[in-house]
Coordinates of C-alpha atoms in Angstrom, one line a residue:
M2 CA 119.1 130.5 105.1
R3 CA 119.4 132.1 108.5
Y4 CA 123.2 132.1 108.5
S5 CA 123.3 134.5 111.4
R6 CA 121.6 131.9 113.5
I7 CA 123.5 128.9 112.1
L8 CA 127.0 130.4 112.3
A9 CA 126.9 132.6 115.4
M10 CA 126.2 130.1 118.2
A11 CA 129.1 128.5 120.0
A12 CA 129.6 124.7 119.8
L13 CA 129.2 122.6 122.9
A14 CA 132.3 120.8 124.1
L15 CA 132.8 117.6 122.1
G16 CA 132.3 115.3 125.0
L17 CA 129.0 117.0 126.0
A18 CA 127.7 117.3 122.4
A19 CA 127.9 113.6 121.5
P20 CA 124.6 111.6 121.6
A21 CA 123.7 110.7 125.1
V22 CA 125.0 107.3 126.2
A23 CA 123.1 105.0 128.4
Q24 CA 123.5 101.2 128.6
N25 CA 120.5 99.5 127.0
T26 CA 120.4 95.8 126.8
D27 CA 116.7 95.4 126.1
V28 CA 117.0 96.6 122.5
E29 CA 118.1 94.1 119.8
V30 CA 121.2 95.4 118.0
G31 CA 123.0 93.5 115.3
P32 CA 126.8 93.5 115.0
E33 CA 127.0 94.6 111.3
L34 CA 125.8 97.7 109.4
I35 CA 126.2 98.4 105.7
V36 CA 126.3 102.1 104.7
Y37 CA 126.3 103.5 101.2
T38 CA 128.2 106.7 101.5
G39 CA 128.3 108.3 98.0
T40 CA 131.7 109.8 97.2
G41 CA 134.1 112.5 98.3
L42 CA 134.1 114.2 101.7
P43 CA 130.9 112.5 103.0
T44 CA 132.6 109.2 102.4
D45 CA 135.7 110.5 104.2
L46 CA 133.6 111.6 107.1
A47 CA 131.8 108.2 107.3
D48 CA 135.0 106.3 107.3
A49 CA 136.4 108.5 110.1
L50 CA 133.3 107.9 112.2
V51 CA 133.4 104.1 112.0
Q52 CA 135.5 103.5 115.1
P53 CA 134.0 106.3 117.3
F54 CA 130.6 104.9 116.4
A55 CA 131.6 101.4 117.3
D56 CA 132.9 102.7 120.7
Y57 CA 129.6 104.6 121.2
M58 CA 127.4 101.6 120.4
D59 CA 129.5 99.3 122.6
E60 CA 129.0 101.7 125.5
K61 CA 125.3 102.2 124.9
Y62 CA 124.2 98.7 123.9
G63 CA 127.2 96.5 124.6
V64 CA 127.6 95.8 120.9
P65 CA 130.6 97.4 119.0
V66 CA 128.7 97.6 115.7
N67 CA 131.0 97.2 112.7
V68 CA 130.1 99.6 109.9
R69 CA 131.1 98.6 106.4
T70 CA 131.1 101.7 104.2
V71 CA 130.3 101.3 100.5
P72 CA 131.5 104.3 98.5
G73 CA 130.4 104.9 95.0
A74 CA 128.5 107.2 92.7
I75 CA 125.0 108.0 94.0
P76 CA 123.2 107.1 90.8
Q77 CA 124.7 103.6 91.1
S78 CA 123.7 103.3 94.8
W79 CA 120.2 104.3 93.9
L80 CA 120.0 101.8 91.0
T81 CA 121.4 99.1 93.3
L82 CA 118.8 99.8 95.9
Q83 CA 116.0 99.7 93.4
T84 CA 117.3 96.5 91.8
E85 CA 117.7 94.7 95.2
W86 CA 114.4 95.9 96.7
P87 CA 112.7 94.5 98.8
N88 CA 115.8 92.9 100.1
P89 CA 118.5 95.6 99.8
T90 CA 122.1 94.9 101.0
G91 CA 122.3 98.4 102.6
D92 CA 120.9 99.6 105.9
V93 CA 121.7 103.3 105.3
Y94 CA 122.0 105.3 102.0
L95 CA 123.3 108.7 101.1
L96 CA 121.3 109.8 98.0
Y97 CA 120.3 112.8 96.0
N98 CA 117.2 114.6 97.5
Q99 CA 115.1 113.6 94.5
N100 CA 116.0 109.9 95.1
V101 CA 114.9 110.3 98.8
Q102 CA 111.7 111.9 97.7
E103 CA 110.9 109.1 95.3
G104 CA 111.9 106.6 98.0
I105 CA 109.4 108.2 100.4
E106 CA 106.6 107.5 98.0
L107 CA 107.8 103.9 97.5
G108 CA 108.0 103.2 101.3
Y109 CA 111.8 102.8 101.2
W110 CA 112.7 104.7 104.4
N111 CA 112.0 105.0 108.1
K112 CA 111.1 108.6 109.1
L113 CA 114.1 110.1 110.9
E114 CA 112.2 112.9 112.6
D115 CA 110.4 110.3 114.7
Q116 CA 113.7 109.4 116.4
Y117 CA 114.2 112.9 117.8
T118 CA 112.3 114.9 120.3
P119 CA 110.6 118.1 118.9
E120 CA 113.3 120.1 120.7
E121 CA 116.1 118.1 119.2
W122 CA 114.6 118.2 115.7
A123 CA 114.3 122.0 116.0
T124 CA 118.2 122.3 116.1
F125 CA 118.2 121.5 112.4
D126 CA 117.8 124.6 110.3
A127 CA 114.1 125.2 109.4
D128 CA 114.9 126.8 106.1
A129 CA 117.2 123.9 105.1
L130 CA 114.5 121.4 106.0
A131 CA 111.9 123.4 104.0
A132 CA 114.3 123.6 101.0
M133 CA 114.8 119.8 101.0
N134 CA 111.0 119.2 101.4
L135 CA 111.6 115.6 102.5
D136 CA 108.9 115.5 105.3
G137 CA 111.3 114.6 108.1
Y138 CA 112.7 111.5 106.5
A139 CA 116.2 113.1 106.3
A140 CA 118.0 116.0 108.0
P141 CA 120.2 118.5 106.1
M142 CA 123.8 117.5 105.7
E143 CA 125.5 120.4 103.9
I144 CA 125.0 123.4 101.7
A145 CA 126.7 122.4 98.5
A146 CA 127.9 125.5 96.7
W147 CA 129.1 125.4 93.1
V148 CA 132.0 127.8 92.4
L149 CA 134.9 128.1 89.9
A150 CA 138.2 126.5 90.7
V151 CA 140.8 128.7 89.0
Q152 CA 144.5 128.0 88.6
D153 CA 146.7 130.5 90.5
S154 CA 148.6 131.0 87.3
L155 CA 145.6 132.5 85.5
E156 CA 145.5 136.3 85.6
D157 CA 143.0 137.9 87.9
G158 CA 139.8 138.9 86.2
V159 CA 139.9 136.5 83.4
V160 CA 137.3 134.3 85.0
T161 CA 134.6 136.0 87.1
S162 CA 131.5 134.3 85.7
L163 CA 130.4 131.0 84.3
A164 CA 129.9 132.8 81.1
D165 CA 133.6 133.3 80.9
L166 CA 134.0 129.6 80.2
A167 CA 133.3 130.4 76.6
K168 CA 136.2 132.9 76.3
P169 CA 138.5 132.1 73.3
E170 CA 141.6 132.5 75.5
L171 CA 140.4 129.5 77.6
A172 CA 139.6 127.2 74.6
G173 CA 140.3 123.6 75.6
R174 CA 141.3 124.5 79.1
I175 CA 138.0 124.5 81.0
T176 CA 135.8 121.8 82.5
F177 CA 132.4 121.3 84.1
D178 CA 130.3 118.2 84.8
S179 CA 128.0 116.5 82.3
A180 CA 124.4 116.2 83.3
L181 CA 124.5 112.8 81.5
S182 CA 126.8 111.5 84.1
V183 CA 126.2 113.2 87.5
A184 CA 123.5 115.4 89.0
S185 CA 126.0 118.2 89.5
G186 CA 125.8 118.6 85.7
Y187 CA 122.4 120.3 86.2
N188 CA 124.2 123.1 87.9
A189 CA 125.5 124.5 84.6
I190 CA 122.0 124.7 83.3
A191 CA 120.9 126.4 86.5
A192 CA 123.8 128.9 86.1
A193 CA 122.7 129.6 82.5
V194 CA 119.1 130.2 83.6
T195 CA 120.5 132.6 86.3
I196 CA 122.7 134.5 83.8
R197 CA 119.8 134.8 81.3
G198 CA 117.1 135.5 83.8
D199 CA 114.8 132.8 82.3
D200 CA 111.7 131.5 83.9
W201 CA 112.5 127.8 84.0
R202 CA 109.0 126.8 85.3
T203 CA 107.7 127.3 81.8
W204 CA 109.8 124.3 80.8
F205 CA 107.7 121.8 82.7
V206 CA 104.0 121.7 81.9
D207 CA 101.6 118.8 82.5
G208 CA 104.3 116.1 82.0
T209 CA 105.8 117.7 78.9
F210 CA 109.2 119.2 78.7
N211 CA 109.0 122.4 76.6
E212 CA 112.2 122.3 74.5
E213 CA 111.5 125.6 72.8
A214 CA 111.4 127.5 76.1
A215 CA 114.5 125.7 77.4
R216 CA 116.7 125.9 74.3
P217 CA 118.3 129.3 74.9
A218 CA 119.7 128.2 78.3
F219 CA 120.8 124.9 76.9
E220 CA 122.5 126.6 74.0
L221 CA 124.4 128.8 76.4
V222 CA 125.7 125.7 78.2
S223 CA 126.6 124.3 74.8
S224 CA 128.8 127.3 74.1
W225 CA 130.7 126.4 77.3
A226 CA 130.9 122.7 76.3
D227 CA 132.3 123.7 72.9
N228 CA 135.2 125.4 74.7
A229 CA 135.8 122.6 77.2
L230 CA 138.8 120.3 77.4
T231 CA 136.2 117.7 78.4
L232 CA 133.0 117.4 80.3
T233 CA 133.7 115.7 83.6
Q234 CA 132.0 113.1 85.7
G235 CA 132.5 114.4 89.2
S236 CA 135.5 115.0 91.4
G237 CA 137.3 111.8 90.3
S238 CA 137.8 113.2 86.8
I239 CA 138.2 116.9 87.8
V240 CA 141.1 116.4 90.3
P241 CA 143.7 115.1 87.9
L242 CA 143.0 117.8 85.4
L243 CA 143.5 120.5 88.0
R244 CA 146.6 118.9 89.5
R245 CA 148.3 118.6 86.2
G246 CA 147.3 122.1 85.2
E247 CA 145.5 121.0 82.1
A248 CA 142.3 122.7 83.2
L249 CA 142.7 126.4 84.0
A250 CA 139.2 126.7 85.3
S251 CA 136.7 124.1 86.4
A252 CA 133.2 124.5 87.8
W253 CA 133.2 122.5 91.0
W254 CA 131.9 122.2 94.6
W255 CA 133.3 124.8 97.0
H256 CA 134.2 122.2 99.7
N257 CA 136.2 120.2 97.2
V258 CA 138.1 123.2 96.0
I259 CA 139.0 124.1 99.6
L260 CA 140.2 120.6 100.2
E261 CA 142.3 120.4 97.1
E262 CA 143.8 123.8 97.8
A263 CA 144.7 122.6 101.3
E264 CA 146.4 119.6 99.8
G265 CA 148.7 121.9 97.7
T266 CA 147.1 122.2 94.3
P267 CA 147.7 125.8 93.1
I268 CA 144.0 126.8 92.7
H269 CA 141.7 129.2 94.4
V270 CA 137.9 129.8 94.6
V271 CA 136.2 132.4 92.4
E272 CA 132.6 133.1 93.3
P273 CA 130.7 133.6 90.0
S274 CA 129.4 137.2 89.7
E275 CA 125.9 136.0 88.7
G276 CA 125.7 134.2 92.1
V277 CA 126.8 130.9 93.6
I278 CA 124.6 128.0 92.6
A279 CA 123.8 126.1 95.8
V280 CA 121.6 123.2 97.0
V281 CA 120.8 121.8 100.4
Q282 CA 122.0 118.2 100.4
A283 CA 120.1 115.8 102.6
G284 CA 122.0 113.5 104.9
P285 CA 121.7 109.7 105.0
V286 CA 118.4 107.8 105.2
V287 CA 117.5 104.6 107.0
S288 CA 116.1 101.8 104.9
S289 CA 112.7 100.5 106.1
A290 CA 114.0 97.1 105.1
S291 CA 117.2 97.4 107.3
K292 CA 118.2 94.2 109.1
N293 CA 119.6 96.3 111.9
P294 CA 117.3 99.3 112.2
V295 CA 118.3 100.4 115.7
A296 CA 122.0 100.6 114.7
A297 CA 121.0 102.2 111.4
T298 CA 119.1 105.0 113.1
E299 CA 121.9 105.4 115.6
W300 CA 124.4 105.8 112.8
V301 CA 122.4 108.5 111.1
K302 CA 122.0 110.4 114.3
F303 CA 125.7 110.0 115.0
F304 CA 126.4 111.3 111.5
H305 CA 124.5 114.5 112.5
S306 CA 126.1 114.8 116.0
A307 CA 128.6 117.4 117.2
V308 CA 131.2 114.6 117.2
A309 CA 130.7 114.4 113.4
T310 CA 130.8 118.2 113.1
E311 CA 134.2 118.4 114.7
T312 CA 135.5 115.4 112.8
A313 CA 134.3 117.1 109.5
K314 CA 136.2 120.2 110.4
S315 CA 139.4 118.1 110.9
L316 CA 138.9 116.7 107.4
N317 CA 138.4 120.2 105.8
Y318 CA 134.8 119.3 105.2
H319 CA 133.7 122.9 105.8
S320 CA 130.3 123.0 104.0
R321 CA 128.7 120.5 106.4
M322 CA 125.7 122.3 108.1
P323 CA 126.1 122.7 111.8
R324 CA 123.0 122.6 114.1
S325 CA 121.8 125.5 116.1
D326 CA 124.0 124.7 119.1
E327 CA 127.2 124.4 117.0
V328 CA 129.4 126.7 115.0
A329 CA 130.6 126.4 111.4
S330 CA 134.3 126.5 110.5
D331 CA 136.1 129.8 109.9
E332 CA 136.4 128.9 106.3
W333 CA 132.7 128.5 105.7
T334 CA 131.9 131.5 107.8
A335 CA 134.1 133.7 105.7
F336 CA 132.8 132.3 102.4
A337 CA 129.1 132.4 103.4
A338 CA 129.5 136.1 104.5
K339 CA 130.4 137.2 101.0
A340 CA 128.8 134.6 98.7
N341 CA 125.5 135.5 96.9
F342 CA 123.8 132.1 97.1
V343 CA 121.3 131.2 94.4
F344 CA 119.5 128.1 95.8
V345 CA 118.3 125.8 93.0
D346 CA 116.8 122.9 95.0
E347 CA 113.4 123.3 93.3
F348 CA 115.0 123.6 89.8
R349 CA 117.1 120.4 90.3
G350 CA 114.0 118.6 91.7
A351 CA 112.1 119.4 88.5
M352 CA 115.0 118.4 86.3
L353 CA 115.4 115.1 88.1
D354 CA 111.7 114.4 88.3
P355 CA 111.1 111.0 86.6
E356 CA 108.2 112.5 84.7
Y357 CA 110.6 114.8 82.9
N358 CA 114.1 113.6 83.4
S359 CA 114.4 111.3 80.3
A360 CA 113.2 114.2 78.1
V361 CA 115.6 116.6 79.8
L362 CA 118.6 114.3 79.2
D363 CA 117.7 113.6 75.6
F364 CA 117.5 117.3 75.0
Y365 CA 120.8 117.9 76.8
N366 CA 122.5 115.2 74.7
R367 CA 121.2 116.7 71.4
V368 CA 121.9 120.4 72.2
V369 CA 124.9 120.4 74.5
I370 CA 126.8 117.2 73.4
Q371 CA 125.8 117.0 69.8
G372 CA 125.3 120.7 69.1
Q373 CA 122.0 120.2 67.3

């Protein structure tokens, strides 16, 4: 990523950086919009933008569009969309990049890039767009960085690497997400690959998942699982374990650690010595079956506006990617300057590929969960 370019440029004043407003009564805009928001900080941001967006739409189109946000786990949102197609309830969806890619092939989305001028689209980071590889159907939302959330009570130096999760002194006091439950669970496998220096591309050959090649990395993850209090299912199950002090260390997203730290939980970030596993997360996509396509497109553009950038900062949502005429938060600037990012977008895409995913999860269940 060209962080020097992303982080160095000053933001425009909030009033000037919002989407341009011009009364337009010739375009049909419905009064309701349903937006599937995922979970965590993206949902918090979406909820905070509901009223500003209604005001913006009222000024531009004379329709104060009411946005109903639908939070929930992304795999469930994706399943709901597929089940309901071709008449989905949602107009806009926040999904994993692999879901977006699959949806492109199925004709599920309107192409977002077409709604921007070339100059406007160029304000999104080119490296991030390339990493997502979504052909302009979505814009980058955030760099999701996976770190260790460590209790302040734990002595410095005890946890410096994901490999430390297997230490006997941490037995029954560590957590990380299960790949059987959430996509963030694949990060542990990516970390094991990074620590071992394996060539993960040899795992995926002509539609066959090579278990023999993958086993050493999966067995390393298994050693961490054997030492865990539990394997978690995202932030909802991680937070209480950290707040109660039951987990001394948990692999978690950086932005969630920073938010929880700001709310008073006595934890801090440790950047794994092998590198910070990171992915470029795509922003929301517009359903090609939306019943309110103009408002749906306006919502996604508003979600990527400088108004949203400033709102995100106020919510401690610091990992959200600014555009080239904006500036990241001080927290993200300091973190990005010292973190050794290991981008695993391609790896996660392969693991989530429908051609391989069932075999990957079956192997994960046998090796990591059952210890076979």
